[in-house]
PDB file of C-alpha atoms and ligand atoms in Angstrom:
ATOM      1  CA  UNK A   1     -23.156  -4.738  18.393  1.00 44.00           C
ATOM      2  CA  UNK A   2     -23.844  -3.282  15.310  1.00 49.00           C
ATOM      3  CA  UNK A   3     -23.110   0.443  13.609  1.00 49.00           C
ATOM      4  CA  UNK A   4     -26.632   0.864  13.848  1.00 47.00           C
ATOM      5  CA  UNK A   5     -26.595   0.917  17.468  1.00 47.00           C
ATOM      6  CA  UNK A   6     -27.267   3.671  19.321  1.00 47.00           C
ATOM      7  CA  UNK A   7     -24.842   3.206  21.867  1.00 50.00           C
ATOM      8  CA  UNK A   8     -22.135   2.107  19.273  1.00 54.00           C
ATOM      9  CA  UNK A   9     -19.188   3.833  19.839  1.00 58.00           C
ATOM     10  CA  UNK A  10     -17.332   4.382  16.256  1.00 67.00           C
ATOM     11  CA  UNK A  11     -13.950   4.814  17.312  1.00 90.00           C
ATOM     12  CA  UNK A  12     -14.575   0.903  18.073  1.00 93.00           C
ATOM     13  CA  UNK A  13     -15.390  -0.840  15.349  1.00 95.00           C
ATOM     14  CA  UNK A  14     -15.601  -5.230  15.027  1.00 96.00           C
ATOM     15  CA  UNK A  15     -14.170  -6.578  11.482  1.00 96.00           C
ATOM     16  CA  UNK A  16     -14.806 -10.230  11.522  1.00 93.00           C
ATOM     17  CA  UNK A  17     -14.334 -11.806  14.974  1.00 93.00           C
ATOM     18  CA  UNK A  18     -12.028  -8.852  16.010  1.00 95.00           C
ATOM     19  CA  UNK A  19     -11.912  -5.248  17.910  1.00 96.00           C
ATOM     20  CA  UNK A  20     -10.246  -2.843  16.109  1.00 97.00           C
ATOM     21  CA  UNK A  21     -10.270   1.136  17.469  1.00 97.00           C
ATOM     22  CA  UNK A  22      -9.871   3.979  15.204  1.00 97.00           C
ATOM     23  CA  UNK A  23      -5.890   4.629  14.712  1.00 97.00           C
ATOM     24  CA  UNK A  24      -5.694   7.184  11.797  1.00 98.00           C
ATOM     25  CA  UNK A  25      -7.930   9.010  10.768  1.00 97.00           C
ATOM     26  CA  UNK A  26      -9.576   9.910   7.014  1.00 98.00           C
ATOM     27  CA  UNK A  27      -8.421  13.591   7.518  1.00 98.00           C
ATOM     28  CA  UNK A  28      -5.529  13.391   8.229  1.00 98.00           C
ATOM     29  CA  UNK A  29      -4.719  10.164   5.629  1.00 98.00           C
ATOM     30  CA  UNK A  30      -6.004  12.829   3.221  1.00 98.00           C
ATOM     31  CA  UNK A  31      -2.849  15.538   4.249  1.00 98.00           C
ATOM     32  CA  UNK A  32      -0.496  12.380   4.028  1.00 98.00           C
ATOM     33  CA  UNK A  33      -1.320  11.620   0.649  1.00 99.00           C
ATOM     34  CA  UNK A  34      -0.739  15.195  -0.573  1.00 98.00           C
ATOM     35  CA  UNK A  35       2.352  15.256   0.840  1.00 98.00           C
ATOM     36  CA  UNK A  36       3.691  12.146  -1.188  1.00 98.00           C
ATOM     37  CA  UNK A  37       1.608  13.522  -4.607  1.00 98.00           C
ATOM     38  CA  UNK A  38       3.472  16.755  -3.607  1.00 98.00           C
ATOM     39  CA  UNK A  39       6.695  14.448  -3.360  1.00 98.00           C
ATOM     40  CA  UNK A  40       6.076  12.292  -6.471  1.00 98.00           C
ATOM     41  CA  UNK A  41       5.208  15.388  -8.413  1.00 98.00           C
ATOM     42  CA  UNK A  42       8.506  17.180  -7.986  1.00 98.00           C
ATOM     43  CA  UNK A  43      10.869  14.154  -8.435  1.00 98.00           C
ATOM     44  CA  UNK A  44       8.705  12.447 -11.502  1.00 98.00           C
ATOM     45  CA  UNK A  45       6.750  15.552 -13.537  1.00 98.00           C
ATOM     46  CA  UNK A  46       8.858  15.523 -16.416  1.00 98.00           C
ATOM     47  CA  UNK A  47       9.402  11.916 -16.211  1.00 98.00           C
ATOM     48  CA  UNK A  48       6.454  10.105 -17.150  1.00 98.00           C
ATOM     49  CA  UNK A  49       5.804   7.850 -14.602  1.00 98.00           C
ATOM     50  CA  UNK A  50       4.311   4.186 -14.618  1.00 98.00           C
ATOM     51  CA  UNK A  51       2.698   3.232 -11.419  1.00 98.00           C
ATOM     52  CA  UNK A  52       2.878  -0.341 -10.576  1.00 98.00           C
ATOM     53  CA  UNK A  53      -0.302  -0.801  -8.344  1.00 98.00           C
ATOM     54  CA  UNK A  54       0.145  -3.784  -5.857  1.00 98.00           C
ATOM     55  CA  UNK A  55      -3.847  -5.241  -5.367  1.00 96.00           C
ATOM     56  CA  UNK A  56      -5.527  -5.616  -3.736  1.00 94.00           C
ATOM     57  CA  UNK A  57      -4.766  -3.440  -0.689  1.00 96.00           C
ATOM     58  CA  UNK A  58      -3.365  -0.565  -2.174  1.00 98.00           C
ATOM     59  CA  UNK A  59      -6.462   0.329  -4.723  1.00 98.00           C
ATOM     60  CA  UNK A  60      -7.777   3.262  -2.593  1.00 98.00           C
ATOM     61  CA  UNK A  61      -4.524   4.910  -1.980  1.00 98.00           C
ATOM     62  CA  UNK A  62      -3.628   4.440  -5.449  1.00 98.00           C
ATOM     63  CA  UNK A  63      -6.850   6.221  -6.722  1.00 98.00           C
ATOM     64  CA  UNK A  64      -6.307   9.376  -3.882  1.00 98.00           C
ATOM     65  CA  UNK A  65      -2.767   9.681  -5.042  1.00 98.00           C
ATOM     66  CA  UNK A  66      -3.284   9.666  -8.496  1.00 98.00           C
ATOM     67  CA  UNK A  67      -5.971  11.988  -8.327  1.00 98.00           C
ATOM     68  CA  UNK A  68      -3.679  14.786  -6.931  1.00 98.00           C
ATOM     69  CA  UNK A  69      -1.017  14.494  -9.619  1.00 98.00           C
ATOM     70  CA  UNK A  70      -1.443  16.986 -12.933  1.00 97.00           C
ATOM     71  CA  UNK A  71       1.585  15.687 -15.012  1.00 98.00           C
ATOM     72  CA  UNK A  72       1.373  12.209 -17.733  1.00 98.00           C
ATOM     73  CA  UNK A  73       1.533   9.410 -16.164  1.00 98.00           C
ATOM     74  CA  UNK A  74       0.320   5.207 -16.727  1.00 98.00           C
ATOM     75  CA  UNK A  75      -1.083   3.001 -14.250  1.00 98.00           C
ATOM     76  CA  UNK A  76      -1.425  -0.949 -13.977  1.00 98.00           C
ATOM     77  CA  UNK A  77      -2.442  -3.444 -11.734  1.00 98.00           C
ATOM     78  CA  UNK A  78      -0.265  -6.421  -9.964  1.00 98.00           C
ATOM     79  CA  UNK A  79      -1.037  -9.223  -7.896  1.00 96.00           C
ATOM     80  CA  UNK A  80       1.437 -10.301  -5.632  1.00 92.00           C
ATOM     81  CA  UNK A  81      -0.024 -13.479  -3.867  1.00 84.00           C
ATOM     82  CA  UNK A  82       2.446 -14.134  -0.743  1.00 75.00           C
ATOM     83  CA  UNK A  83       2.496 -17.287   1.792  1.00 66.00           C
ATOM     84  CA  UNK A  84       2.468 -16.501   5.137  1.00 61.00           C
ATOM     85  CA  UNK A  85       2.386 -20.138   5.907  1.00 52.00           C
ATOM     86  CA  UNK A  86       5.937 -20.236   4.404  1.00 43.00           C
ATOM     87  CA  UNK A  87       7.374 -17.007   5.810  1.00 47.00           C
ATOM     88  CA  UNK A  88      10.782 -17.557   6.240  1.00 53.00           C
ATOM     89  CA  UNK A  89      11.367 -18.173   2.285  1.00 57.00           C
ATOM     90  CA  UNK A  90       9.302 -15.235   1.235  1.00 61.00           C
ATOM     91  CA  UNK A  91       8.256 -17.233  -1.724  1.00 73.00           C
ATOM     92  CA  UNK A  92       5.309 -14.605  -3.607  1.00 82.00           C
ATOM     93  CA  UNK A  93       3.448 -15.561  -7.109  1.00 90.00           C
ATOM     94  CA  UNK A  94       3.336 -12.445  -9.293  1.00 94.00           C
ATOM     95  CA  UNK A  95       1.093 -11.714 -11.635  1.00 95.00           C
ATOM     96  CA  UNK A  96       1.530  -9.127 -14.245  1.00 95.00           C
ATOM     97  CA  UNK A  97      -0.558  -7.774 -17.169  1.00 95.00           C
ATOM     98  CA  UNK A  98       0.373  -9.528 -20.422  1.00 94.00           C
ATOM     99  CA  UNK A  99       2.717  -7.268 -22.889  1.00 92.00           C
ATOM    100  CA  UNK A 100       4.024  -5.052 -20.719  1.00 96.00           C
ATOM    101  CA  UNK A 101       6.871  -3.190 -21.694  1.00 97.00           C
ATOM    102  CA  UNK A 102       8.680  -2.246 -18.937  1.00 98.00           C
ATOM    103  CA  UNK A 103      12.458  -1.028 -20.692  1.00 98.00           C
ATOM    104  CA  UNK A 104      13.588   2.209 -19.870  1.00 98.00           C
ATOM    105  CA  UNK A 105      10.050   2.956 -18.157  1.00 98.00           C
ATOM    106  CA  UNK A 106      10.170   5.212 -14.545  1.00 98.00           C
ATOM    107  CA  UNK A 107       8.590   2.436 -12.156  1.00 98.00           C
ATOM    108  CA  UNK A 108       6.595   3.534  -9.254  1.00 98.00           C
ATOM    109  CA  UNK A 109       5.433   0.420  -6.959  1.00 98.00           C
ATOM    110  CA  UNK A 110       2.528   1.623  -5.038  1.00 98.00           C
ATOM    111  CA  UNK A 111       1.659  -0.178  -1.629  1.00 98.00           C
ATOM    112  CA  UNK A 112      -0.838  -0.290   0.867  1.00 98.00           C
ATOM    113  CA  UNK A 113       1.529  -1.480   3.400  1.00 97.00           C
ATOM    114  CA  UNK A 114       5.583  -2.942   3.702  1.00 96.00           C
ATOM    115  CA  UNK A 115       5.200  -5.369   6.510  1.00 95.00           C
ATOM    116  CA  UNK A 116       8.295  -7.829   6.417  1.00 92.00           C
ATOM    117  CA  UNK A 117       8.673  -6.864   3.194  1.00 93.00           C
ATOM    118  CA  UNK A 118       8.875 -10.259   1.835  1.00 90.00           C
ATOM    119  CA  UNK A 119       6.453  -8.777  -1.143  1.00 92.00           C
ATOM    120  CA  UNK A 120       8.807  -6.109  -2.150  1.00 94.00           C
ATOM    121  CA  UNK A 121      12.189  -8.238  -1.690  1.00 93.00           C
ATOM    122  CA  UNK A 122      10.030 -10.796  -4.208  1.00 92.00           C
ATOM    123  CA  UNK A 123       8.998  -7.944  -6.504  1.00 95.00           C
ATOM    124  CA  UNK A 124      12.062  -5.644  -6.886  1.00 96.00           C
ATOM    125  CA  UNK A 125      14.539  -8.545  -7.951  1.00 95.00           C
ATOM    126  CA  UNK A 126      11.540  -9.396 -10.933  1.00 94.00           C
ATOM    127  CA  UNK A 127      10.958  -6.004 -11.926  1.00 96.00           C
ATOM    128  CA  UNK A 128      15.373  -5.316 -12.377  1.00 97.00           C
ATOM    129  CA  UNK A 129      14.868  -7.717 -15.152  1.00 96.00           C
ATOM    130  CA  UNK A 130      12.898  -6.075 -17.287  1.00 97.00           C
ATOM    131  CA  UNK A 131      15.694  -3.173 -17.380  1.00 98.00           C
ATOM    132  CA  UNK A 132      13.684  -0.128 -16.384  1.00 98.00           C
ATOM    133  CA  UNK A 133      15.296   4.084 -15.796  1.00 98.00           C
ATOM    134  CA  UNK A 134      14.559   3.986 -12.199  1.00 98.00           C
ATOM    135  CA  UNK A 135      12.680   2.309  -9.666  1.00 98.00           C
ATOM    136  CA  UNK A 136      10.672   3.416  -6.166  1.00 98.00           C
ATOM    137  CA  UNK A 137       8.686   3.084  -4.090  1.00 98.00           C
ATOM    138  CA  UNK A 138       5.369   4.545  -2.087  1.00 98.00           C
ATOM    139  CA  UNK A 139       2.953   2.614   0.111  1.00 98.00           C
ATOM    140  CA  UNK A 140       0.740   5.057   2.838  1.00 98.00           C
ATOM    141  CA  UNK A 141       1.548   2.453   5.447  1.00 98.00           C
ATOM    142  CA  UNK A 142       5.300   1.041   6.909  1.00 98.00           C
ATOM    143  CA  UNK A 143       6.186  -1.137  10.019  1.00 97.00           C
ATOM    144  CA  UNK A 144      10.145  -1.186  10.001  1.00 96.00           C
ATOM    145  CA  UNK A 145       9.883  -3.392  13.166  1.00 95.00           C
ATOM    146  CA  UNK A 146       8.623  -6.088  10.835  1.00 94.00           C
ATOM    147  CA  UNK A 147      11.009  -5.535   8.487  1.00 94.00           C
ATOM    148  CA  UNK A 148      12.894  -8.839   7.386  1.00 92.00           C
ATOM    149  CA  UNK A 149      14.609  -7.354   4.852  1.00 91.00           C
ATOM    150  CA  UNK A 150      16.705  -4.024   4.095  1.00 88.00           C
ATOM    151  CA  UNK A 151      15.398  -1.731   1.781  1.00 81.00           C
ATOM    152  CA  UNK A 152      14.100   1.606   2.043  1.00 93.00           C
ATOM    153  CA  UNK A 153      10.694   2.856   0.996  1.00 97.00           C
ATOM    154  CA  UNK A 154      11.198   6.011  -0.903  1.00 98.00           C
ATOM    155  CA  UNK A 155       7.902   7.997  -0.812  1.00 98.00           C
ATOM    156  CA  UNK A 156       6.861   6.614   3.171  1.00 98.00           C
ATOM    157  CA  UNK A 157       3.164   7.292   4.319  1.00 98.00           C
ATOM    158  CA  UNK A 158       2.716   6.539   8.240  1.00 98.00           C
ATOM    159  CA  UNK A 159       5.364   4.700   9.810  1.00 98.00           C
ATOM    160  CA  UNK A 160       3.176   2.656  12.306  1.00 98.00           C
ATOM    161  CA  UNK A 161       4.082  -0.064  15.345  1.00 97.00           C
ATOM    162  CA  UNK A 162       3.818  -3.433  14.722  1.00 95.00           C
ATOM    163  CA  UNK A 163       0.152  -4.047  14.731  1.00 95.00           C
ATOM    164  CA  UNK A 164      -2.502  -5.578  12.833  1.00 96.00           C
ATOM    165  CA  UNK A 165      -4.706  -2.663  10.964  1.00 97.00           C
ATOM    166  CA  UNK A 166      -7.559  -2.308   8.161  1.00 97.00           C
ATOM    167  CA  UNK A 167      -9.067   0.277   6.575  1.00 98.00           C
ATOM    168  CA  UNK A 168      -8.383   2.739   3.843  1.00 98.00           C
ATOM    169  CA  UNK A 169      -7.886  -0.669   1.233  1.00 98.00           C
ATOM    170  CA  UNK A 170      -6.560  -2.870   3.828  1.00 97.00           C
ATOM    171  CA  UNK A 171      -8.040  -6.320   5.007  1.00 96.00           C
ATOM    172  CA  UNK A 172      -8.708  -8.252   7.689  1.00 95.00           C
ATOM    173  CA  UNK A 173      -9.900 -11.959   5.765  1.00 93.00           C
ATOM    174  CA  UNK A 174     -11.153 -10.131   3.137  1.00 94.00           C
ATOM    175  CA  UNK A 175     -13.150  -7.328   5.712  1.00 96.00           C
ATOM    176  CA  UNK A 176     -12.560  -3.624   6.192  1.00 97.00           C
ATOM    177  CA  UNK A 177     -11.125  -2.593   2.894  1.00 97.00           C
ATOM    178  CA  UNK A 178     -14.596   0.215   2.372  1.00 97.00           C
ATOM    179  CA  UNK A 179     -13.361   1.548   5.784  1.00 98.00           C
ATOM    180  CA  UNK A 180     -12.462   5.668   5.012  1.00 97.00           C
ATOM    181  CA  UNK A 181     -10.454   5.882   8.634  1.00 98.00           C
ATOM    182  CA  UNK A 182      -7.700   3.713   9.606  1.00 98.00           C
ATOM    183  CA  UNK A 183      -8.229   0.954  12.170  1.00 98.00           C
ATOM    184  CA  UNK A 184      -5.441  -0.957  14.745  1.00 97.00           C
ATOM    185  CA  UNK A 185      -6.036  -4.710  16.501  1.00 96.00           C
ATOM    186  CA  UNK A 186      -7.384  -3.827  19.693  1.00 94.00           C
ATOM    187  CA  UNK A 187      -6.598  -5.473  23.199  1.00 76.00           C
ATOM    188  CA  UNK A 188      -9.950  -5.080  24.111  1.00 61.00           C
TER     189      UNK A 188
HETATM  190  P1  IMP B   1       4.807  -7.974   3.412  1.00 86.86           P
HETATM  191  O1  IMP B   1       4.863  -8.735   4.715  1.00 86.86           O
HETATM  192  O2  IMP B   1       5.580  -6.694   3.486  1.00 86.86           O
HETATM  193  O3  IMP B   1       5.212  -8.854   2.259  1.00 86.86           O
HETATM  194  O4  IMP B   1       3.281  -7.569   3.184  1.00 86.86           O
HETATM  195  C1  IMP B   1       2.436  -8.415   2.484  1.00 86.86           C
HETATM  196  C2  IMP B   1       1.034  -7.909   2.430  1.00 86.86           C
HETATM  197  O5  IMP B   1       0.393  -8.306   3.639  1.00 86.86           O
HETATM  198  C3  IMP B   1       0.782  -6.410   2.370  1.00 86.86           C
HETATM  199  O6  IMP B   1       0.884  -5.885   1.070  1.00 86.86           O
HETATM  200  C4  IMP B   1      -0.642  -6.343   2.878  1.00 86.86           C
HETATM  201  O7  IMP B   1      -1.536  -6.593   1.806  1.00 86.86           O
HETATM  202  C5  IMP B   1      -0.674  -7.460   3.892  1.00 86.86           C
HETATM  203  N1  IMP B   1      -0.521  -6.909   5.251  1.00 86.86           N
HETATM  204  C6  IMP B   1       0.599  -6.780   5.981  1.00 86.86           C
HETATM  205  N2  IMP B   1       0.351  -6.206   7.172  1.00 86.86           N
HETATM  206  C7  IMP B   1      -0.993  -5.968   7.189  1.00 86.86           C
HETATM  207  C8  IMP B   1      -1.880  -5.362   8.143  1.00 86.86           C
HETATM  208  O8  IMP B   1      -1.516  -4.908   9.254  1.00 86.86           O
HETATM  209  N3  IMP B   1      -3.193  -5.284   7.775  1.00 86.86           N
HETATM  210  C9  IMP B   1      -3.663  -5.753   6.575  1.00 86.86           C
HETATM  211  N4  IMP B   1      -2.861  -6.300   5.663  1.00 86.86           N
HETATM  212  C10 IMP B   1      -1.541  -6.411   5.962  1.00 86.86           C
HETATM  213 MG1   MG B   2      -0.590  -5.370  -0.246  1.00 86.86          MG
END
């Protein structure tokens, strides 16, 4: 089956060798992510904000957000490269730009998704070092019942069951990411 198909039914879509059916959709991703600019905004306009952009899933929500906010404010890209072959350690490689100074800086982490949160409990720890004002958090997706550590996500998009999605920046083996609509693992 194919998109093409006249009989295709879009609220089922195949990504790879899977079913996935339409879970959120584009409209109403677009309300969510006003409501965290609107969030962001208040808490960080006088504050000059550096947003710490976790690739490769969080690109599109990063861009959306960004867009929204009218105050100064400095983006960069990190790659946080987890093993999910070695869960239970939660050992991550991160990779940050060269040269940057972090000191005294307002860090904003933004996410696609906080899943056991190995990433984050990997990330935080490395980021304290280099001494910043504050540090938080947004990411437009959270499962808390996958949660294997305790933190709290300060600027929270959906908070979603424990289920596989894509879409909206997220993957399925490298698939799905140019989806506008958010997708879940279907049973089917
Ligand atoms: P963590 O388990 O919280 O460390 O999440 C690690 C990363 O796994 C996330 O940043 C996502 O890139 C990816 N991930 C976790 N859950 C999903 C999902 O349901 N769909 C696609 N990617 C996911
Ligand atoms: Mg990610």
């Amino acid at each position: 089956m194919s998109k093409t198909d006249k009989t295709f039914n879009v609220d089922l879509i195949k990504v790879g060798d899977l079913s996935f059916s339409k879970f959120i959709d584009a409209a109403d991703i677009e309300i969510k992510v006003q409501e965290i600019a609107d969030s962001i905004r208040e808490d960080y306009h006088e504050k000059h904000p550096m947003f710490l952009v976790v690739m490769n899933g969080a690109f599109i929500f990063a861009a959306d957000m960004i867009r929204k906010l009218d105050f100064p404010c400095e983006l960069n890209f990190v790659r946080i490269k987890s093993y999910h072959g070695t869960e239970t350690t939660g050992k991550v490689d991160i990779y940050m730009p060269p040269n940057l100074n972090l000191q005294n800086r307002h860090l904003i982490i933004v996410e696609d998704i906080i899943d056991t949160g190995n990433t984050m409990a990997a990330f935080i720890p490395e980021l304290k070092l280099h001494k910043p004002a504050s540090l938080a958090i947004t990411s437009i997706l959270v499962k808390p019942e996958a949660h294997l550590h305790d933190f709290i996500t300060d600027y929270p998009g959906f908070i979603i069951p424990n289920k596989f999605v894509v879409g909206y920046g997220l993957d399925y083996d490298g698939m799905g990411r140019n989806l506008k609509d958010l997708y879940q693992l279907s049973m089917t």
